[in-house]
PDB file of C-alpha atoms in Angstrom:
ATOM      1  CA  MET A   1       0.038  -0.157   0.027  1.00 70.00           C
ATOM      2  CA  GLU A   2       1.458   3.143  -1.108  1.00 84.00           C
ATOM      3  CA  LEU A   3       1.636   5.694   1.882  1.00 93.00           C
ATOM      4  CA  GLY A   4       2.635   8.853   0.032  1.00 93.00           C
ATOM      5  CA  LEU A   5       5.349   9.728   2.665  1.00 97.00           C
ATOM      6  CA  ALA A   6       8.181  10.465   0.084  1.00 97.00           C
ATOM      7  CA  GLY A   7       9.234  14.048   0.348  1.00 97.00           C
ATOM      8  CA  ARG A   8       7.280  14.824   3.619  1.00 98.00           C
ATOM      9  CA  ARG A   9       9.390  16.268   6.434  1.00 98.00           C
ATOM     10  CA  VAL A  10       8.790  14.242   9.563  1.00 98.00           C
ATOM     11  CA  LEU A  11      10.055  14.999  13.116  1.00 98.00           C
ATOM     12  CA  VAL A  12      10.537  11.948  15.396  1.00 98.00           C
ATOM     13  CA  THR A  13      11.269  12.226  19.094  1.00 98.00           C
ATOM     14  CA  GLY A  14      13.026   9.480  20.996  1.00 97.00           C
ATOM     15  CA  ALA A  15      14.787   8.527  17.650  1.00 98.00           C
ATOM     16  CA  GLY A  16      17.840   6.991  19.115  1.00 97.00           C
ATOM     17  CA  LYS A  17      16.519   3.548  19.987  1.00 95.00           C
ATOM     18  CA  GLY A  18      13.623   1.225  19.808  1.00 95.00           C
ATOM     19  CA  ILE A  19      10.318   2.284  18.306  1.00 97.00           C
ATOM     20  CA  GLY A  20      11.820   5.711  17.401  1.00 98.00           C
ATOM     21  CA  ARG A  21      14.819   4.443  15.639  1.00 98.00           C
ATOM     22  CA  GLY A  22      12.611   1.787  13.760  1.00 98.00           C
ATOM     23  CA  THR A  23      10.192   4.600  12.747  1.00 98.00           C
ATOM     24  CA  VAL A  24      13.199   6.775  11.356  1.00 98.00           C
ATOM     25  CA  GLN A  25      14.559   3.867   9.501  1.00 98.00           C
ATOM     26  CA  ALA A  26      11.212   3.226   7.769  1.00 98.00           C
ATOM     27  CA  LEU A  27      10.362   6.827   7.018  1.00 98.00           C
ATOM     28  CA  HIS A  28      13.894   7.200   5.447  1.00 98.00           C
ATOM     29  CA  ALA A  29      13.400   4.030   3.417  1.00 97.00           C
ATOM     30  CA  ALA A  30       9.937   5.585   2.265  1.00 97.00           C
ATOM     31  CA  GLY A  31      11.725   8.671   1.032  1.00 97.00           C
ATOM     32  CA  ALA A  32      10.635  10.987   3.846  1.00 98.00           C
ATOM     33  CA  ARG A  33      12.961  13.817   5.099  1.00 98.00           C
ATOM     34  CA  VAL A  34      13.503  13.163   8.776  1.00 98.00           C
ATOM     35  CA  VAL A  35      14.502  15.332  11.700  1.00 98.00           C
ATOM     36  CA  ALA A  36      15.563  12.734  14.241  1.00 98.00           C
ATOM     37  CA  VAL A  37      15.516  13.923  17.899  1.00 98.00           C
ATOM     38  CA  SER A  38      17.451  12.167  20.788  1.00 98.00           C
ATOM     39  CA  ARG A  39      19.211  13.008  23.935  1.00 97.00           C
ATOM     40  CA  THR A  40      21.932  10.620  23.170  1.00 98.00           C
ATOM     41  CA  GLN A  41      24.520  11.735  20.637  1.00 98.00           C
ATOM     42  CA  ALA A  42      26.048   8.392  20.149  1.00 98.00           C
ATOM     43  CA  ASP A  43      22.693   7.049  19.075  1.00 98.00           C
ATOM     44  CA  LEU A  44      22.238   9.965  16.603  1.00 98.00           C
ATOM     45  CA  ASP A  45      25.622   9.415  15.224  1.00 98.00           C
ATOM     46  CA  SER A  46      24.998   5.750  14.408  1.00 98.00           C
ATOM     47  CA  LEU A  47      21.622   6.472  12.949  1.00 98.00           C
ATOM     48  CA  VAL A  48      23.003   9.137  10.693  1.00 98.00           C
ATOM     49  CA  ARG A  49      25.399   6.458   9.262  1.00 98.00           C
ATOM     50  CA  GLU A  50      22.495   4.114   8.696  1.00 97.00           C
ATOM     51  CA  CYS A  51      20.161   6.676   7.138  1.00 98.00           C
ATOM     52  CA  PRO A  52      22.306   9.230   5.336  1.00 97.00           C
ATOM     53  CA  GLY A  53      20.570  12.733   4.933  1.00 97.00           C
ATOM     54  CA  ILE A  54      18.585  12.708   8.068  1.00 98.00           C
ATOM     55  CA  GLU A  55      18.849  15.724  10.296  1.00 98.00           C
ATOM     56  CA  PRO A  56      20.052  14.952  13.901  1.00 98.00           C
ATOM     57  CA  VAL A  57      19.067  17.113  16.923  1.00 98.00           C
ATOM     58  CA  CYS A  58      20.500  16.274  20.218  1.00 98.00           C
ATOM     59  CA  VAL A  59      18.408  17.610  23.183  1.00 98.00           C
ATOM     60  CA  ASP A  60      16.965  16.400  26.359  1.00 98.00           C
ATOM     61  CA  LEU A  61      13.115  16.995  25.905  1.00 98.00           C
ATOM     62  CA  GLY A  62      12.759  17.052  29.713  1.00 97.00           C
ATOM     63  CA  ASP A  63      14.346  20.594  29.611  1.00 98.00           C
ATOM     64  CA  TRP A  64      11.874  23.169  28.295  1.00 98.00           C
ATOM     65  CA  GLU A  65      14.174  25.930  27.531  1.00 98.00           C
ATOM     66  CA  ALA A  66      16.694  23.591  25.714  1.00 98.00           C
ATOM     67  CA  THR A  67      14.005  22.116  23.683  1.00 98.00           C
ATOM     68  CA  GLU A  68      12.872  25.533  22.752  1.00 98.00           C
ATOM     69  CA  ARG A  69      16.330  26.501  21.636  1.00 97.00           C
ATOM     70  CA  ALA A  70      16.806  23.200  19.724  1.00 97.00           C
ATOM     71  CA  LEU A  71      13.504  22.967  17.871  1.00 97.00           C
ATOM     72  CA  GLY A  72      12.186  26.649  17.885  1.00 93.00           C
ATOM     73  CA  SER A  73      13.776  27.195  14.508  1.00 92.00           C
ATOM     74  CA  VAL A  74      13.373  23.632  13.093  1.00 95.00           C
ATOM     75  CA  GLY A  75      11.659  24.872   9.891  1.00 95.00           C
ATOM     76  CA  PRO A  76       8.638  23.474   8.161  1.00 97.00           C
ATOM     77  CA  VAL A  77       7.530  20.096   9.507  1.00 98.00           C
ATOM     78  CA  ASP A  78       4.679  18.082   7.923  1.00 98.00           C
ATOM     79  CA  LEU A  79       4.319  15.211  10.360  1.00 98.00           C
ATOM     80  CA  LEU A  80       5.260  14.554  13.852  1.00 98.00           C
ATOM     81  CA  VAL A  81       5.930  11.469  15.864  1.00 98.00           C
ATOM     82  CA  ASN A  82       5.945  12.026  19.719  1.00 98.00           C
ATOM     83  CA  ASN A  83       7.791   8.739  20.854  1.00 98.00           C
ATOM     84  CA  ALA A  84      10.225   9.971  23.413  1.00 98.00           C
ATOM     85  CA  ALA A  85       9.429   8.561  26.891  1.00 96.00           C
ATOM     86  CA  VAL A  86      10.859   7.171  30.120  1.00 95.00           C
ATOM     87  CA  ALA A  87       9.671   4.302  32.432  1.00 92.00           C
ATOM     88  CA  LEU A  88      10.628   4.832  36.007  1.00 94.00           C
ATOM     89  CA  LEU A  89       9.010   1.981  37.811  1.00 93.00           C
ATOM     90  CA  GLN A  90       8.291   2.191  41.617  1.00 96.00           C
ATOM     91  CA  PRO A  91       5.677   0.672  43.941  1.00 97.00           C
ATOM     92  CA  PHE A  92       3.076   3.243  44.608  1.00 97.00           C
ATOM     93  CA  LEU A  93       4.099   3.830  48.143  1.00 98.00           C
ATOM     94  CA  GLU A  94       7.693   4.400  47.062  1.00 98.00           C
ATOM     95  CA  VAL A  95       7.102   6.922  44.149  1.00 97.00           C
ATOM     96  CA  THR A  96       9.432   9.804  44.467  1.00 98.00           C
ATOM     97  CA  LYS A  97       9.024  13.427  43.386  1.00 98.00           C
ATOM     98  CA  ASP A  98      11.948  13.091  41.159  1.00 98.00           C
ATOM     99  CA  ALA A  99      10.456  10.048  39.374  1.00 98.00           C
ATOM    100  CA  PHE A 100       7.019  11.830  39.106  1.00 98.00           C
ATOM    101  CA  ASP A 101       8.508  15.117  37.625  1.00 98.00           C
ATOM    102  CA  ARG A 102      10.725  13.332  35.208  1.00 98.00           C
ATOM    103  CA  SER A 103       8.119  11.092  33.995  1.00 98.00           C
ATOM    104  CA  PHE A 104       5.641  13.891  33.310  1.00 98.00           C
ATOM    105  CA  GLU A 105       8.283  16.198  31.957  1.00 98.00           C
ATOM    106  CA  VAL A 106       9.178  13.663  29.141  1.00 98.00           C
ATOM    107  CA  ASN A 107       6.075  11.609  28.654  1.00 98.00           C
ATOM    108  CA  LEU A 108       3.451  14.525  28.563  1.00 98.00           C
ATOM    109  CA  ARG A 109       4.794  18.101  28.740  1.00 98.00           C
ATOM    110  CA  ALA A 110       7.410  17.376  26.005  1.00 98.00           C
ATOM    111  CA  VAL A 111       4.567  16.175  23.818  1.00 98.00           C
ATOM    112  CA  ILE A 112       2.668  19.360  24.404  1.00 98.00           C
ATOM    113  CA  GLN A 113       5.683  21.635  23.783  1.00 98.00           C
ATOM    114  CA  VAL A 114       6.877  19.896  20.518  1.00 98.00           C
ATOM    115  CA  SER A 115       3.368  19.546  19.229  1.00 98.00           C
ATOM    116  CA  GLN A 116       2.836  23.300  19.773  1.00 98.00           C
ATOM    117  CA  ILE A 117       5.956  24.027  17.820  1.00 98.00           C
ATOM    118  CA  VAL A 118       4.892  21.819  14.813  1.00 98.00           C
ATOM    119  CA  ALA A 119       1.290  22.816  14.879  1.00 98.00           C
ATOM    120  CA  ARG A 120       1.936  26.508  15.098  1.00 98.00           C
ATOM    121  CA  GLY A 121       4.292  26.066  11.948  1.00 98.00           C
ATOM    122  CA  LEU A 122       1.578  24.115  10.059  1.00 98.00           C
ATOM    123  CA  ILE A 123      -1.293  26.614  10.857  1.00 98.00           C
ATOM    124  CA  ALA A 124       1.015  29.430   9.884  1.00 98.00           C
ATOM    125  CA  ARG A 125       1.614  27.849   6.475  1.00 98.00           C
ATOM    126  CA  GLY A 126      -2.005  26.995   6.092  1.00 98.00           C
ATOM    127  CA  ALA A 127      -0.730  23.291   5.637  1.00 98.00           C
ATOM    128  CA  PRO A 128      -2.500  20.103   6.804  1.00 98.00           C
ATOM    129  CA  GLY A 129      -0.577  17.668   8.910  1.00 98.00           C
ATOM    130  CA  ALA A 130      -0.513  14.609  11.196  1.00 98.00           C
ATOM    131  CA  ILE A 131       0.666  13.969  14.756  1.00 99.00           C
ATOM    132  CA  VAL A 132       1.051  10.407  16.184  1.00 98.00           C
ATOM    133  CA  ASN A 133       1.577  10.084  20.004  1.00 98.00           C
ATOM    134  CA  ILE A 134       3.106   6.877  21.172  1.00 98.00           C
ATOM    135  CA  SER A 135       1.116   5.831  24.272  1.00 98.00           C
ATOM    136  CA  SER A 136       0.761   2.281  25.838  1.00 97.00           C
ATOM    137  CA  GLN A 137      -1.672  -0.409  26.693  1.00 95.00           C
ATOM    138  CA  CYS A 138      -0.945   0.742  30.262  1.00 95.00           C
ATOM    139  CA  SER A 139      -2.929   3.876  29.542  1.00 95.00           C
ATOM    140  CA  GLN A 140      -6.075   1.948  30.193  1.00 95.00           C
ATOM    141  CA  ARG A 141      -5.095  -1.086  32.358  1.00 94.00           C
ATOM    142  CA  ALA A 142      -3.486  -0.960  35.638  1.00 94.00           C
ATOM    143  CA  VAL A 143       0.017  -2.622  35.954  1.00 91.00           C
ATOM    144  CA  THR A 144       1.854  -3.279  39.156  1.00 91.00           C
ATOM    145  CA  ASN A 145       4.712  -0.719  39.943  1.00 93.00           C
ATOM    146  CA  HIS A 146       3.590   1.320  36.895  1.00 95.00           C
ATOM    147  CA  SER A 147       1.407   4.014  38.792  1.00 97.00           C
ATOM    148  CA  VAL A 148       3.363   7.016  37.378  1.00 98.00           C
ATOM    149  CA  TYR A 149       4.031   5.528  33.930  1.00 97.00           C
ATOM    150  CA  CYS A 150       0.337   4.377  33.598  1.00 98.00           C
ATOM    151  CA  SER A 151      -0.862   7.875  34.738  1.00 98.00           C
ATOM    152  CA  THR A 152       1.540   9.567  32.092  1.00 98.00           C
ATOM    153  CA  LYS A 153       0.053   7.440  29.395  1.00 98.00           C
ATOM    154  CA  GLY A 154      -3.570   7.787  30.580  1.00 98.00           C
ATOM    155  CA  ALA A 155      -3.063  11.463  30.484  1.00 98.00           C
ATOM    156  CA  LEU A 156      -1.383  11.278  27.035  1.00 98.00           C
ATOM    157  CA  ASP A 157      -4.544   9.503  25.592  1.00 98.00           C
ATOM    158  CA  MET A 158      -6.838  12.389  26.716  1.00 98.00           C
ATOM    159  CA  LEU A 159      -4.271  14.933  25.389  1.00 98.00           C
ATOM    160  CA  THR A 160      -4.427  13.103  22.128  1.00 98.00           C
ATOM    161  CA  LYS A 161      -8.279  13.587  21.863  1.00 98.00           C
ATOM    162  CA  VAL A 162      -8.193  17.239  22.936  1.00 98.00           C
ATOM    163  CA  MET A 163      -5.448  18.049  20.439  1.00 98.00           C
ATOM    164  CA  ALA A 164      -7.507  16.287  17.877  1.00 98.00           C
ATOM    165  CA  LEU A 165     -10.549  18.320  18.793  1.00 98.00           C
ATOM    166  CA  GLU A 166      -8.652  21.678  18.631  1.00 98.00           C
ATOM    167  CA  LEU A 167      -6.376  21.015  15.772  1.00 98.00           C
ATOM    168  CA  GLY A 168      -8.892  19.279  13.509  1.00 98.00           C
ATOM    169  CA  PRO A 169     -10.373  22.700  12.156  1.00 98.00           C
ATOM    170  CA  HIS A 170      -6.797  23.356  11.124  1.00 98.00           C
ATOM    171  CA  LYS A 171      -6.542  20.101   9.091  1.00 98.00           C
ATOM    172  CA  ILE A 172      -4.138  18.517  11.622  1.00 98.00           C
ATOM    173  CA  ARG A 173      -5.001  14.946  12.667  1.00 98.00           C
ATOM    174  CA  VAL A 174      -3.808  13.605  16.007  1.00 98.00           C
ATOM    175  CA  ASN A 175      -3.826  10.012  16.987  1.00 98.00           C
ATOM    176  CA  ALA A 176      -2.177   7.619  19.496  1.00 98.00           C
ATOM    177  CA  VAL A 177      -0.597   4.223  19.105  1.00 98.00           C
ATOM    178  CA  ASN A 178      -0.923   1.980  22.266  1.00 98.00           C
ATOM    179  CA  PRO A 179       1.501  -0.839  22.006  1.00 97.00           C
ATOM    180  CA  THR A 180       1.816  -3.838  24.350  1.00 94.00           C
ATOM    181  CA  VAL A 181       5.339  -4.523  25.583  1.00 92.00           C
ATOM    182  CA  VAL A 182       7.849  -4.157  22.772  1.00 93.00           C
ATOM    183  CA  MET A 183      11.336  -5.776  23.085  1.00 84.00           C
ATOM    184  CA  THR A 184      13.182  -2.416  22.722  1.00 83.00           C
ATOM    185  CA  PRO A 185      16.052  -1.774  25.160  1.00 79.00           C
ATOM    186  CA  MET A 186      13.519  -0.232  27.510  1.00 76.00           C
ATOM    187  CA  GLY A 187      11.216  -3.169  27.197  1.00 82.00           C
ATOM    188  CA  GLN A 188      13.978  -5.636  27.751  1.00 81.00           C
ATOM    189  CA  ALA A 189      15.007  -3.806  30.827  1.00 79.00           C
ATOM    190  CA  THR A 190      11.589  -4.116  32.242  1.00 78.00           C
ATOM    191  CA  TRP A 191      10.294  -7.479  30.962  1.00 83.00           C
ATOM    192  CA  SER A 192      13.254  -9.613  30.351  1.00 83.00           C
ATOM    193  CA  ASP A 193      12.715 -11.920  33.507  1.00 87.00           C
ATOM    194  CA  PRO A 194      10.685 -14.774  32.299  1.00 89.00           C
ATOM    195  CA  CYS A 195       8.437 -15.001  35.540  1.00 90.00           C
ATOM    196  CA  LYS A 196       7.597 -11.380  35.213  1.00 87.00           C
ATOM    197  CA  ALA A 197       7.004 -11.562  31.533  1.00 91.00           C
ATOM    198  CA  LYS A 198       4.714 -14.580  32.038  1.00 93.00           C
ATOM    199  CA  THR A 199       2.375 -12.451  34.033  1.00 90.00           C
ATOM    200  CA  MET A 200       1.758 -10.068  31.242  1.00 91.00           C
ATOM    201  CA  LEU A 201       1.845 -12.718  28.355  1.00 93.00           C
ATOM    202  CA  ASP A 202      -0.932 -14.518  30.201  1.00 94.00           C
ATOM    203  CA  ARG A 203      -3.121 -11.432  29.741  1.00 93.00           C
ATOM    204  CA  ILE A 204      -2.463 -11.119  25.974  1.00 95.00           C
ATOM    205  CA  PRO A 205      -4.664 -13.447  23.880  1.00 96.00           C
ATOM    206  CA  LEU A 206      -2.068 -13.747  21.101  1.00 96.00           C
ATOM    207  CA  GLY A 207       0.457 -14.860  23.862  1.00 94.00           C
ATOM    208  CA  LYS A 208       3.429 -12.727  22.539  1.00 93.00           C
ATOM    209  CA  PHE A 209       4.935  -9.334  22.850  1.00 94.00           C
ATOM    210  CA  ALA A 210       5.110  -6.962  19.923  1.00 94.00           C
ATOM    211  CA  GLU A 211       7.982  -6.419  17.505  1.00 93.00           C
ATOM    212  CA  VAL A 212       9.065  -2.845  16.668  1.00 96.00           C
ATOM    213  CA  GLU A 213       7.951  -3.185  13.051  1.00 96.00           C
ATOM    214  CA  HIS A 214       4.318  -3.791  14.321  1.00 97.00           C
ATOM    215  CA  VAL A 215       4.274  -0.604  16.072  1.00 98.00           C
ATOM    216  CA  VAL A 216       6.036   1.262  13.092  1.00 98.00           C
ATOM    217  CA  ASP A 217       3.478  -0.042  10.686  1.00 97.00           C
ATOM    218  CA  ALA A 218       0.761   1.590  12.630  1.00 98.00           C
ATOM    219  CA  ILE A 219       2.538   4.802  13.019  1.00 98.00           C
ATOM    220  CA  LEU A 220       3.124   5.186   9.241  1.00 98.00           C
ATOM    221  CA  PHE A 221      -0.382   4.314   8.546  1.00 98.00           C
ATOM    222  CA  LEU A 222      -1.560   7.106  10.933  1.00 98.00           C
ATOM    223  CA  LEU A 223       0.936   9.535   9.516  1.00 98.00           C
ATOM    224  CA  SER A 224      -0.225   8.887   5.997  1.00 98.00           C
ATOM    225  CA  ASP A 225      -3.274  10.174   3.988  1.00 96.00           C
ATOM    226  CA  ARG A 226      -4.567   6.553   4.054  1.00 96.00           C
ATOM    227  CA  SER A 227      -5.928   7.386   7.568  1.00 97.00           C
ATOM    228  CA  GLY A 228      -7.307  10.719   6.314  1.00 97.00           C
ATOM    229  CA  MET A 229     -10.559  10.468   8.258  1.00 98.00           C
ATOM    230  CA  THR A 230      -9.004   9.080  11.389  1.00 98.00           C
ATOM    231  CA  THR A 231      -8.230  11.514  14.343  1.00 98.00           C
ATOM    232  CA  GLY A 232      -8.676  11.309  18.237  1.00 98.00           C
ATOM    233  CA  SER A 233      -8.183   7.634  18.164  1.00 98.00           C
ATOM    234  CA  THR A 234      -6.178   5.423  20.320  1.00 98.00           C
ATOM    235  CA  LEU A 235      -4.924   2.477  18.110  1.00 98.00           C
ATOM    236  CA  PRO A 236      -4.050  -0.758  20.111  1.00 97.00           C
ATOM    237  CA  VAL A 237      -1.127  -2.814  18.993  1.00 97.00           C
ATOM    238  CA  GLU A 238      -1.305  -5.046  21.948  1.00 96.00           C
ATOM    239  CA  GLY A 239      -2.409  -8.532  20.877  1.00 96.00           C
ATOM    240  CA  GLY A 240      -5.780  -8.316  22.399  1.00 96.00           C
ATOM    241  CA  PHE A 241      -4.768  -7.166  25.836  1.00 94.00           C
ATOM    242  CA  TRP A 242      -7.590  -4.724  26.194  1.00 95.00           C
ATOM    243  CA  ALA A 243     -10.007  -7.380  25.333  1.00 94.00           C
ATOM    244  CA  ASN A 244      -9.032  -9.549  28.210  1.00 85.00           C
TER     245      ASN A 244
END
């Protein structure tokens, strides 16, 4: 299915690893012009070698002022993937202020800031666009030790809907993708223990975790004009976890 992404300028956050890196690679292969944002320079350096021509931007999105400096003059962007996230897992009674603040700064506040930069540019140009927020199956189901992470993703789902409501009149679509566990470096750090993994796999009817490409395929569809009547949605890529 032709997605028509060639020549489009796409900004991807959290581009250094996992889902973000896979998204950059797929967009580059599709002929898109990619702005790759990561806080880790080494990841960007290796990504540039893999995908010549992408534009790397190294910034910690948890720093509002640094993000404004790095992306405030990024130029015209047609499509945005808000993928950057942290997963700082603690039992509820042990949640710290630092973990709470860092989680909401990166998982929610940065989405607002980067989306504002991109959307304002689209509106000023009178151009249509699409934004995809990477949420989680944990946005709608409770998971032990994930109280802050689940909260950030639940908030992100609602933010997605409000963004869709307010940006729709400007022909900007906004959707979320809600994956199950994906065996990225972050997923491996959290779910590599077989006993822990079994507790999650037992709740997934398909009986397996997702591969990066499963999530990337959903992202590319929602970025493309093939999903031109879809906005405000949360697209599960979770093997039936929500049906359980």
